[in-house]
Short mmCIF file of N, CA and C in Angstrom, two decimals:
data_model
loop_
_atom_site.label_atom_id
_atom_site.label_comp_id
_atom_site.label_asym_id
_atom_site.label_seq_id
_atom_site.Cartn_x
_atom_site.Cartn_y
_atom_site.Cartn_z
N UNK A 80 -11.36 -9.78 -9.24
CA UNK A 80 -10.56 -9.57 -8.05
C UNK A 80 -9.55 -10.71 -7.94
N UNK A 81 -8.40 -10.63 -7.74
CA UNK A 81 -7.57 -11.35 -7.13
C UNK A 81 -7.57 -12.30 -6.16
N UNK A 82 -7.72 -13.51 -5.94
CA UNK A 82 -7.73 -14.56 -4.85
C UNK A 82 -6.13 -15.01 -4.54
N UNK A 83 -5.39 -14.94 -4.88
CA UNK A 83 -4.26 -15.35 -4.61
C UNK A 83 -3.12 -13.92 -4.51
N UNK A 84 -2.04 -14.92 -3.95
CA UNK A 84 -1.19 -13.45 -3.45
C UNK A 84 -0.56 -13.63 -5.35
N UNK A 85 -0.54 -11.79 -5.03
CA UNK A 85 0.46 -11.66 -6.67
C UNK A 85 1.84 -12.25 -6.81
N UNK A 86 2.18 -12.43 -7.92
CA UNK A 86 3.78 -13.34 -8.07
C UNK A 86 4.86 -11.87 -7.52
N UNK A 87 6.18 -12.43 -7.18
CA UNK A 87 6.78 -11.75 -6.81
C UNK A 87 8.29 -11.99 -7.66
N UNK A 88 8.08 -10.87 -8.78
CA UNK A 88 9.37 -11.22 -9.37
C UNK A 88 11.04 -11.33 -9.81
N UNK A 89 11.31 -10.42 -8.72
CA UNK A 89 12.59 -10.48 -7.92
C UNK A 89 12.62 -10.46 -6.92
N UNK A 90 13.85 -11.14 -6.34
CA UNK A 90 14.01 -11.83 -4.63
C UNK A 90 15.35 -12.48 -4.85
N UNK A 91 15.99 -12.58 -3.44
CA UNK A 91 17.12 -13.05 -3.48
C UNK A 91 16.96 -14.23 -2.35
N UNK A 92 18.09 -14.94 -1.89
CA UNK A 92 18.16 -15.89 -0.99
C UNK A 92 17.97 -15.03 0.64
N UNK A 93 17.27 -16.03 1.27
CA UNK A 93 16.84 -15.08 2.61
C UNK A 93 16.95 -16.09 3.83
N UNK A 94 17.33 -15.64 4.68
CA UNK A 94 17.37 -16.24 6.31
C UNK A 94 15.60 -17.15 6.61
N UNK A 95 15.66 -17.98 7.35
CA UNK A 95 14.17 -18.34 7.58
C UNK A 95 14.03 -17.20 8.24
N UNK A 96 14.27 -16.24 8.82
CA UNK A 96 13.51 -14.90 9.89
C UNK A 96 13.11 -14.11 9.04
N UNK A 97 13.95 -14.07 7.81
CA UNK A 97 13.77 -12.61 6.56
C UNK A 97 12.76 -13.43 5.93
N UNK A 98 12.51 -14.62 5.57
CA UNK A 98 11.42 -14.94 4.85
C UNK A 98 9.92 -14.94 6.05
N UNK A 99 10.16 -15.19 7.13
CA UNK A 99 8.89 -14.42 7.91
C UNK A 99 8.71 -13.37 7.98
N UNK A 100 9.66 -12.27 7.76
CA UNK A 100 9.28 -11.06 7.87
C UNK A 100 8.76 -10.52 6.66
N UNK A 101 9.26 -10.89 5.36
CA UNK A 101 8.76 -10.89 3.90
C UNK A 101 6.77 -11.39 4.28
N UNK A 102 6.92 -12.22 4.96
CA UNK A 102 5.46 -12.93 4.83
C UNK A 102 4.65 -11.99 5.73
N UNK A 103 4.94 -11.41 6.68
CA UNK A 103 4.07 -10.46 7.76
C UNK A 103 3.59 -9.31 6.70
N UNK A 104 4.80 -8.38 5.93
CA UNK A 104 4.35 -7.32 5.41
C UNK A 104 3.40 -7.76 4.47
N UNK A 105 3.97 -8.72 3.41
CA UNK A 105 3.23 -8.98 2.42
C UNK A 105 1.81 -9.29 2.78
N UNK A 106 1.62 -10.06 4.16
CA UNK A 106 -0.20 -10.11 4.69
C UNK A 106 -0.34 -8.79 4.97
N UNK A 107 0.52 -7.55 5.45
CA UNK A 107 0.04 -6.32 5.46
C UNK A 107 -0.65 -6.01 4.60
N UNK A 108 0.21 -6.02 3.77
CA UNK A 108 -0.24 -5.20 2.23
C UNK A 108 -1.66 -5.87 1.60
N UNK A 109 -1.52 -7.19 1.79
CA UNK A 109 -2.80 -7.63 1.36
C UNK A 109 -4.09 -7.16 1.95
N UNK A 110 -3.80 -7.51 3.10
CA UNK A 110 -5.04 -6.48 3.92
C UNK A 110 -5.39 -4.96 3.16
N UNK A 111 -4.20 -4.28 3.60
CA UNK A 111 -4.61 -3.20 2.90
C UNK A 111 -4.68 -2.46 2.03
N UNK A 112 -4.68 -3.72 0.95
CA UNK A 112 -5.09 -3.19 -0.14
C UNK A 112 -6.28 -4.20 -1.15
N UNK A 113 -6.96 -5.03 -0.08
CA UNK A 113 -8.11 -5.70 -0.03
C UNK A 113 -9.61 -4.35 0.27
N UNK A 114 -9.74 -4.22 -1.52
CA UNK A 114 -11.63 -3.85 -0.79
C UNK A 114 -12.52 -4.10 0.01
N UNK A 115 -12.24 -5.76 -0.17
CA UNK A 115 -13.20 -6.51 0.67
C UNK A 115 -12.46 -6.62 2.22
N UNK A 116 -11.30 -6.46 2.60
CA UNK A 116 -11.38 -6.77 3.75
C UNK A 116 -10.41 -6.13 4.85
N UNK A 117 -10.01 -4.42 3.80
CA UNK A 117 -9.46 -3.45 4.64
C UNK A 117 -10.60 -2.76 4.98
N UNK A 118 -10.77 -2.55 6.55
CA UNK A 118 -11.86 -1.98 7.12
C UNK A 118 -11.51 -0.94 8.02
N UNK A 119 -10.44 -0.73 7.85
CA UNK A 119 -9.20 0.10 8.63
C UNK A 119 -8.76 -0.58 9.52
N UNK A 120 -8.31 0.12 10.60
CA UNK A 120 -7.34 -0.32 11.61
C UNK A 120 -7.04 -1.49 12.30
N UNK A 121 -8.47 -1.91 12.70
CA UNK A 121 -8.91 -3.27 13.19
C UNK A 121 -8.24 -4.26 12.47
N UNK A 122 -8.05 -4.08 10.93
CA UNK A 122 -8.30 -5.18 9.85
C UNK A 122 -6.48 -5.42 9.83
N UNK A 123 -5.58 -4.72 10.64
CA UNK A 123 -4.50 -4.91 10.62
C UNK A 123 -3.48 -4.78 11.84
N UNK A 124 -4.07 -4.44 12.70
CA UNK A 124 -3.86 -3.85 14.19
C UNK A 124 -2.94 -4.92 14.55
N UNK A 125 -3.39 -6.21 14.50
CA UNK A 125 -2.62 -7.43 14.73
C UNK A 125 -1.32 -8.32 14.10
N UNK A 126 -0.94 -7.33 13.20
CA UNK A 126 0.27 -7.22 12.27
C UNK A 126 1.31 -6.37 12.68
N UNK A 127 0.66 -5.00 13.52
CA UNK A 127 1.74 -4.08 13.82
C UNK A 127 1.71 -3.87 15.35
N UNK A 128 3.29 -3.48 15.73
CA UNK A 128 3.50 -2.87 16.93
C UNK A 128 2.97 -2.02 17.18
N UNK A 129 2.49 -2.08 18.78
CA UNK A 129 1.86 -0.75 19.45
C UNK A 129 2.65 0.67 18.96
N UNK A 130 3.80 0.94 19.28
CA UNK A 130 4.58 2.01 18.80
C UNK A 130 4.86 1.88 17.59
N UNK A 131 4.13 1.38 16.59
CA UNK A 131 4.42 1.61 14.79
C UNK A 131 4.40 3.05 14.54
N UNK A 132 4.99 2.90 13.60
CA UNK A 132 5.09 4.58 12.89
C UNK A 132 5.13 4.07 11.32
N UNK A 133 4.30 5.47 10.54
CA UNK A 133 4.35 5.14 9.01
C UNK A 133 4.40 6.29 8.39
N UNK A 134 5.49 6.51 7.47
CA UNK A 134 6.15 7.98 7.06
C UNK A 134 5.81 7.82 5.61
N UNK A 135 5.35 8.97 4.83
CA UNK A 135 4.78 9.39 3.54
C UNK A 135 3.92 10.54 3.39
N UNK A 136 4.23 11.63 4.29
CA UNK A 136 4.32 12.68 4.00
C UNK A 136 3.40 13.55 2.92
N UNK A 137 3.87 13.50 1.60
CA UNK A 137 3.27 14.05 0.86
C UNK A 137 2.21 12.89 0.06
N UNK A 138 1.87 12.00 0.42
CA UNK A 138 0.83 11.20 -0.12
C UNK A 138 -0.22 10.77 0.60
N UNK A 139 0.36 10.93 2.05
CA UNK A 139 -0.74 10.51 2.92
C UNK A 139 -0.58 11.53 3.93
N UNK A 140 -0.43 12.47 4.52
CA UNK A 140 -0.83 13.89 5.14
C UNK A 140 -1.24 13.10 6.32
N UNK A 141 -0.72 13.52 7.46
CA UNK A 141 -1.83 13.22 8.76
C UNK A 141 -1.88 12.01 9.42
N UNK A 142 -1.31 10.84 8.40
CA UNK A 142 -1.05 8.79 8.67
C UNK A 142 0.38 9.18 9.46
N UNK A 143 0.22 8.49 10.74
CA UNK A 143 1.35 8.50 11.42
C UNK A 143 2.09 7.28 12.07
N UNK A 144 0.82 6.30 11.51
CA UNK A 144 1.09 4.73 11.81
C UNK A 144 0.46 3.85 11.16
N UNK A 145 0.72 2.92 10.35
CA UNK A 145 0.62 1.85 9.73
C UNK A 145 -0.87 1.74 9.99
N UNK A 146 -1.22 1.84 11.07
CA UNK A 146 -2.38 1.56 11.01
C UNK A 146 -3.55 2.83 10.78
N UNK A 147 -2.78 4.28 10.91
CA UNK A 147 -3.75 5.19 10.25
C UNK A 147 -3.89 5.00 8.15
N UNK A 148 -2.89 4.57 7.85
CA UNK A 148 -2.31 4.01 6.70
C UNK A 148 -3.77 3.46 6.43
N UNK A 149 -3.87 2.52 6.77
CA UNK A 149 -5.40 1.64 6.70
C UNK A 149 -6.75 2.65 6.79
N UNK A 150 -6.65 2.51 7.84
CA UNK A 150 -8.22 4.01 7.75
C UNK A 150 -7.88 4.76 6.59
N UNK A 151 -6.86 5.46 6.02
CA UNK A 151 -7.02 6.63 4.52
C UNK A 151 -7.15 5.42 3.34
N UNK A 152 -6.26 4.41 3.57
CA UNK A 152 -6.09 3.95 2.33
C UNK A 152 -8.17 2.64 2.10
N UNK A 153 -8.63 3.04 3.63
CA UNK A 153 -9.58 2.15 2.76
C UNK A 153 -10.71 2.80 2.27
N UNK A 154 -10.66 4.56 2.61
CA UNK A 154 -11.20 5.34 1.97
C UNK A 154 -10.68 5.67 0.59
N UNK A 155 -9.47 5.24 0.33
CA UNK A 155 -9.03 5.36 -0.94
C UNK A 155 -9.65 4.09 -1.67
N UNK A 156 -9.74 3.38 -1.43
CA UNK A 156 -10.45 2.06 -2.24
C UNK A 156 -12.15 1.87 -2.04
N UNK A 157 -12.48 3.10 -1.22
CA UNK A 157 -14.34 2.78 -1.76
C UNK A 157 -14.44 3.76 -3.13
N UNK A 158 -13.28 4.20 -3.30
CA UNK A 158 -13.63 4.85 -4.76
C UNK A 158 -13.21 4.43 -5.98
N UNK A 159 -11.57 3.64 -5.64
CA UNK A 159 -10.92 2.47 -6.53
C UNK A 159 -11.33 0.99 -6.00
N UNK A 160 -12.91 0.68 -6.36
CA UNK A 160 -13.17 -0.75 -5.58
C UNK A 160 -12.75 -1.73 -6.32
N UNK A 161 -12.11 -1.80 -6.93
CA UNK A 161 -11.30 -2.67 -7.75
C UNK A 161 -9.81 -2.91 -7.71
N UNK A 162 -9.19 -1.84 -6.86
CA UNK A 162 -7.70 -1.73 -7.13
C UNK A 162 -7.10 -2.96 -6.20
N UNK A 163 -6.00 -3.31 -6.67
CA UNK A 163 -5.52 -4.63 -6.13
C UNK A 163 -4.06 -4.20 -6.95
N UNK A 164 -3.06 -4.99 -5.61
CA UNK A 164 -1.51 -5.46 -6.12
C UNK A 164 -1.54 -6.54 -7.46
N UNK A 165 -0.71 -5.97 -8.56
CA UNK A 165 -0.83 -7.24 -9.42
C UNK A 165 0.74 -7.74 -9.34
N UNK A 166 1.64 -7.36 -8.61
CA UNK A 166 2.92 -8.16 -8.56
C UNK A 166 3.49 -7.46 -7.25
N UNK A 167 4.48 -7.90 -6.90
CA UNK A 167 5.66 -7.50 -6.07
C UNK A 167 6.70 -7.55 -7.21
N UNK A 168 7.24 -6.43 -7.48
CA UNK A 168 8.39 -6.15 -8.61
C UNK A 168 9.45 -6.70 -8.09
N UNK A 169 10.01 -6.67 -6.92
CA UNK A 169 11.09 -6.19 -6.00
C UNK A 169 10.77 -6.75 -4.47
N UNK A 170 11.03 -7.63 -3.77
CA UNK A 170 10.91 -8.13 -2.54
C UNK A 170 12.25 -8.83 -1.77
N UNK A 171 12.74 -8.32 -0.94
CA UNK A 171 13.49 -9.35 -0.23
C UNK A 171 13.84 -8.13 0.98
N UNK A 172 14.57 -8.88 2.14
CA UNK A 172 14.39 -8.73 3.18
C UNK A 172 16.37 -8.82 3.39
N UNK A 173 16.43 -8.03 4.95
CA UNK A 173 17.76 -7.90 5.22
C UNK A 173 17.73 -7.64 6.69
N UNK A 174 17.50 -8.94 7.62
CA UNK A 174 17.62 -8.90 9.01
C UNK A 174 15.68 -8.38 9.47
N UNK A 175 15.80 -7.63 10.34
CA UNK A 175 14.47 -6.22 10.50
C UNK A 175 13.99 -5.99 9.45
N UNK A 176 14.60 -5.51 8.07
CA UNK A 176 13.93 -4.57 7.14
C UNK A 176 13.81 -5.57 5.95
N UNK A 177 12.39 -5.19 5.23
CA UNK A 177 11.98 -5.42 4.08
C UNK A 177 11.14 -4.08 3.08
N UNK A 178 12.25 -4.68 1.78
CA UNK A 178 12.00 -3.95 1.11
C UNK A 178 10.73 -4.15 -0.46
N UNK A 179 9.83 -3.83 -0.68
CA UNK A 179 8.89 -4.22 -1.51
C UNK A 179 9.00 -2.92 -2.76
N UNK A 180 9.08 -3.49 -4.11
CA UNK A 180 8.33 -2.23 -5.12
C UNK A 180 7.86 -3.33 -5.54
N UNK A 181 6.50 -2.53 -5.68
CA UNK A 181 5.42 -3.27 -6.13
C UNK A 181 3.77 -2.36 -7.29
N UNK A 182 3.50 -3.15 -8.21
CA UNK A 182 3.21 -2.86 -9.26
C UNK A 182 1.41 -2.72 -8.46
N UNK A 183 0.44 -1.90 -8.82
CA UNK A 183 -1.24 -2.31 -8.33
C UNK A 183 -2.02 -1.12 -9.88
N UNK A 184 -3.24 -1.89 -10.03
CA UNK A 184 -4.08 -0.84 -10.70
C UNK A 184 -5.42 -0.71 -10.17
N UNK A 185 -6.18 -0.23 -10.60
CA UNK A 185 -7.52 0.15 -10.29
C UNK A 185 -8.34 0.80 -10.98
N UNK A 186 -9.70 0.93 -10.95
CA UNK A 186 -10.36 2.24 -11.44
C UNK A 186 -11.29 2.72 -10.88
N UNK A 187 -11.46 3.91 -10.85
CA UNK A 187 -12.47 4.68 -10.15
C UNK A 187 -13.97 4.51 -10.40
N UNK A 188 -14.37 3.28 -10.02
CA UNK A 188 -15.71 2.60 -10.27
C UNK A 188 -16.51 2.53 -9.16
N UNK A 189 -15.83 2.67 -7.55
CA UNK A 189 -16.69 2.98 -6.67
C UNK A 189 -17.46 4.44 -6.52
N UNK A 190 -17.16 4.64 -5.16
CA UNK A 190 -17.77 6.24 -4.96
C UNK A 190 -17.46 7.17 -5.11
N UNK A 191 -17.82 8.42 -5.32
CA UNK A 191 -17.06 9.94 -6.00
C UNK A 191 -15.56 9.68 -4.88
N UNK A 192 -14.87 10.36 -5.62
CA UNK A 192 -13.35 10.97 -5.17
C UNK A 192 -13.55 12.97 -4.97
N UNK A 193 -13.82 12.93 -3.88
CA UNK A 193 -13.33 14.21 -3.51
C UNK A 193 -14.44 15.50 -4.53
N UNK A 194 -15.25 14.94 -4.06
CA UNK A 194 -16.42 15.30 -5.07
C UNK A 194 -16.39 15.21 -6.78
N UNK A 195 -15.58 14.03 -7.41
CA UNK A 195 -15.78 13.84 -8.42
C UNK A 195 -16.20 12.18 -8.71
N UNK A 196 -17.34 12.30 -9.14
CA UNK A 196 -18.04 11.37 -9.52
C UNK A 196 -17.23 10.07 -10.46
N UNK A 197 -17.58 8.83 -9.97
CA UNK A 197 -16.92 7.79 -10.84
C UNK A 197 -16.95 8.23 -12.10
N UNK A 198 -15.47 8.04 -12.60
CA UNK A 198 -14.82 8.47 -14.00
C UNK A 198 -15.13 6.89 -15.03
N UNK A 199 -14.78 6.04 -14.06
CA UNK A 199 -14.32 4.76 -14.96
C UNK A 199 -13.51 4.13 -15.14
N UNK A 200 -12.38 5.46 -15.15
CA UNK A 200 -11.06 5.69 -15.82
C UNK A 200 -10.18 4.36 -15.31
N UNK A 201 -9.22 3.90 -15.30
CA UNK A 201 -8.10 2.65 -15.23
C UNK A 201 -6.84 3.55 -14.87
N UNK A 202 -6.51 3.27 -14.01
CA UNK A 202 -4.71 3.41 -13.47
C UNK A 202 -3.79 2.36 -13.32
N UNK A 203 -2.56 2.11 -13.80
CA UNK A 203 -1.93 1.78 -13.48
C UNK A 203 -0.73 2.51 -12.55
N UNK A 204 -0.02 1.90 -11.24
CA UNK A 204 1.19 2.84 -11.07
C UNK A 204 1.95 1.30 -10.38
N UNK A 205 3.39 1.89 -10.01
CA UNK A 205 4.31 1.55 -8.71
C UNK A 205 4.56 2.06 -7.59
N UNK A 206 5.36 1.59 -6.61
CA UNK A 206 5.18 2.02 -5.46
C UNK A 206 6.60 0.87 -4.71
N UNK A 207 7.14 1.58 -3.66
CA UNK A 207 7.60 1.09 -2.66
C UNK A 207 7.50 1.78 -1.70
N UNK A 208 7.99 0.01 -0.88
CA UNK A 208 7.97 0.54 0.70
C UNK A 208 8.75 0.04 1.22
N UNK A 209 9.55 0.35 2.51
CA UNK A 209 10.52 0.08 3.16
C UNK A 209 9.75 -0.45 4.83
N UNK A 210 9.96 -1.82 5.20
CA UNK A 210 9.52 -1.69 6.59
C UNK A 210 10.60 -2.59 7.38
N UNK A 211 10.17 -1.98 8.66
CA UNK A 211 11.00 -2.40 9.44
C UNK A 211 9.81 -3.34 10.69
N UNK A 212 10.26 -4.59 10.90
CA UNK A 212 9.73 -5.55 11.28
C UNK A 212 10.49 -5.96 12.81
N UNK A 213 9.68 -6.12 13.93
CA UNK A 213 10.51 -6.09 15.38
C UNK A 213 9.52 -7.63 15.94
N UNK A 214 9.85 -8.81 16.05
CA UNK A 214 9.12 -9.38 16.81
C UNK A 214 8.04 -10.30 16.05
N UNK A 215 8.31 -9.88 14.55
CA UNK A 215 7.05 -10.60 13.96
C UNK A 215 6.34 -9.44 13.37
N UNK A 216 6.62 -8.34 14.08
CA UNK A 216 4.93 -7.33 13.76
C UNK A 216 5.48 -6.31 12.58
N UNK A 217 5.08 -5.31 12.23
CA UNK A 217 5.57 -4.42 11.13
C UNK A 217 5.53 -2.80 12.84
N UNK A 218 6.81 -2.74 12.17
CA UNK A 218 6.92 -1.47 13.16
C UNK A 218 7.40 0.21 12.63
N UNK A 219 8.29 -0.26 11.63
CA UNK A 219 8.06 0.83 10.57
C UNK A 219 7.46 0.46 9.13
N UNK A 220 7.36 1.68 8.59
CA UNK A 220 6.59 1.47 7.18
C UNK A 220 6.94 3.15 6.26
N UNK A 221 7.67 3.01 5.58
CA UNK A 221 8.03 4.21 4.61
C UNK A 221 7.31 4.27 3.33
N UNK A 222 6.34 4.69 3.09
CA UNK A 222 6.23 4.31 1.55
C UNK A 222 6.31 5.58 0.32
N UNK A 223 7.16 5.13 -0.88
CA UNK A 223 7.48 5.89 -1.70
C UNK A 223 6.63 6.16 -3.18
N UNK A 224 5.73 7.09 -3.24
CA UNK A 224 4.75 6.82 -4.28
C UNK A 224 4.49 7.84 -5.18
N UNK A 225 4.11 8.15 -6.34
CA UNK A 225 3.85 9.41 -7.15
C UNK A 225 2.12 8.79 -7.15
N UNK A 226 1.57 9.72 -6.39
CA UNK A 226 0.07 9.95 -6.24
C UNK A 226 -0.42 10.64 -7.54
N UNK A 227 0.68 11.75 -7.73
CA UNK A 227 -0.07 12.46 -8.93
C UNK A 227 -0.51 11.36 -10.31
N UNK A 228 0.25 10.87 -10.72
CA UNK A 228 0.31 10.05 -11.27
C UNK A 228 -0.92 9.10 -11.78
N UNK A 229 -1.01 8.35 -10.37
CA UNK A 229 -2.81 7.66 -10.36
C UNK A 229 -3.44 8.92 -11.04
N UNK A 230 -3.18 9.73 -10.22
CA UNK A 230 -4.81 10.45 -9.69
C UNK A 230 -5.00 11.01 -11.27
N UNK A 231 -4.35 11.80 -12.11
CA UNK A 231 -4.06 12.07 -13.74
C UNK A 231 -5.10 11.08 -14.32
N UNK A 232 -4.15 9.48 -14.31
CA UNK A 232 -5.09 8.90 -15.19
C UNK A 232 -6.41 8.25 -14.71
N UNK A 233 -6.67 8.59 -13.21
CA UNK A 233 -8.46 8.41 -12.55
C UNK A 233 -8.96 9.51 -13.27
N UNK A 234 -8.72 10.68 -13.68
CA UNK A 234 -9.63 11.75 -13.82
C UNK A 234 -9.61 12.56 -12.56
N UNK A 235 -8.47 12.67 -11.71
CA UNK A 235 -8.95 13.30 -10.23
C UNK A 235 -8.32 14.42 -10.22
N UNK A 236 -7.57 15.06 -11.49
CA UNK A 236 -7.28 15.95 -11.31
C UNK A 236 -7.38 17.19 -12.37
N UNK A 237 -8.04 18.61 -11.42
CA UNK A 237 -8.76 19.24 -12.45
C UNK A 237 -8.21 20.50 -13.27
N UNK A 238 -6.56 20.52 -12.87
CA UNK A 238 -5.60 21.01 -13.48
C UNK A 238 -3.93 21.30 -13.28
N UNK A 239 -3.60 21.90 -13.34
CA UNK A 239 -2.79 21.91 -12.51
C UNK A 239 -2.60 21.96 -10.95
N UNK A 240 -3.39 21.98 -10.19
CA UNK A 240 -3.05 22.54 -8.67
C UNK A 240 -2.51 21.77 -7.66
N UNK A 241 -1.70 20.69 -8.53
CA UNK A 241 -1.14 19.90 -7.52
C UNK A 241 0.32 19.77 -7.96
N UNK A 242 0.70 20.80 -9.37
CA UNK A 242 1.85 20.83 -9.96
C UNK A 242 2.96 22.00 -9.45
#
C-alpha cells in the first residue's frame, strides 16, 4: 500500500489559493481512494460543501454528490482492496477549478464483484476529474473514466453486455 501521496507529474506555476485548492482535492482523492480509510461519507464530508454536486453519469449511476461518490466508490474497493492512485499525470489549478488526470491500479483480491468471486486479476487505468472548489471545500466534482476498461482486465465482465 502506498504511505505517501503519489508524485504528480505535470503542473504549472499556481497562485498560493490554486495551490490550496490543488491540496483539498488531492486529500479528497486520497481519502477516497484509501481502503483503509474511505468509509464513505463521513470519511470526507469535511472536505465538501453542503450543496456539492458530483457528475459521472455513466460510471457511477445514482452519485449525486461527492460525497455519495464515497459510499459507491468504497464499495468499489472492498473488492479492489488494493487499488490506490500511483501518480497524478496532470494537476494544476485555475482560480475555483482544479483539474487532475490521474493514473491508479488494483486487483480484485477483496470480495466478490457483483457476484463474481475474486479473480486476482491486476488493472491498470486513467481517469480525470474536474473540480470546482468554493471556500476551501470541493463543491463540484466531474469525473471522466472508461469503467469498461478496469472491469475487462478484473475479469468483471462476462461478455459483451456492456458494449
Amino acid at each position: 500500500m502506498v504511505d505517501q501521496e503519489p508524485p504528480t507529474k505535470t503542473s504549472v506555476a499556481q497562485t498560493s489559493t490554486e495551490e490550496k485548492n490543488i491540496a483539498v482535492v488531492k486529500e479528497y482523492m486520497r481519502i477516497a481512494y484509501s481502503p483503509t480509510e474511505n468509509k464513505g461519507r463521513s470519511s470526507v464530508a469535511h472536505l465538501c460543501t453542503e450543496d456539492s454536486k458530483f457528475d459521472a453519469p455513466t460510471t457511477f449511476p445514482g452519485c449525486e454528490t461527492p460525497l455519495d461518490y464515497a459510499d459507491s466508490h468504497s464499495k468499489v474497493m472492498s473488492s479492489i482492496a488494493d487499488l490506490h492512485i500511483t501518480s497524478f499525470d496532470i494537476a494544476f489549478a485555475k482560480e475555483g477549478h482544479v483539474l487532475l488526470r490521474y493514473s491508479a491500479e488494483g486487483s480484485h483480491c477483496g470480495e466478490p464483484h457483483n457476484g463474481i468471486a475474486p479473480t486476482g486479476n491486476k488493472a491498470k487505468w486513467h481517469a480525470a476529474a474536474i473540480f470546482e472548489v468554493r471556500d476551501g471545500k470541493v463543491h463540484n466534482f466531474t469525473k471522466e473514466w472508461d469503467k469498461l476498461h478496469m472491469w475487462k482486465q478484473l475479469g468483471w465482465m462476462r461478455g459483451d453486455e456492456y458494449a
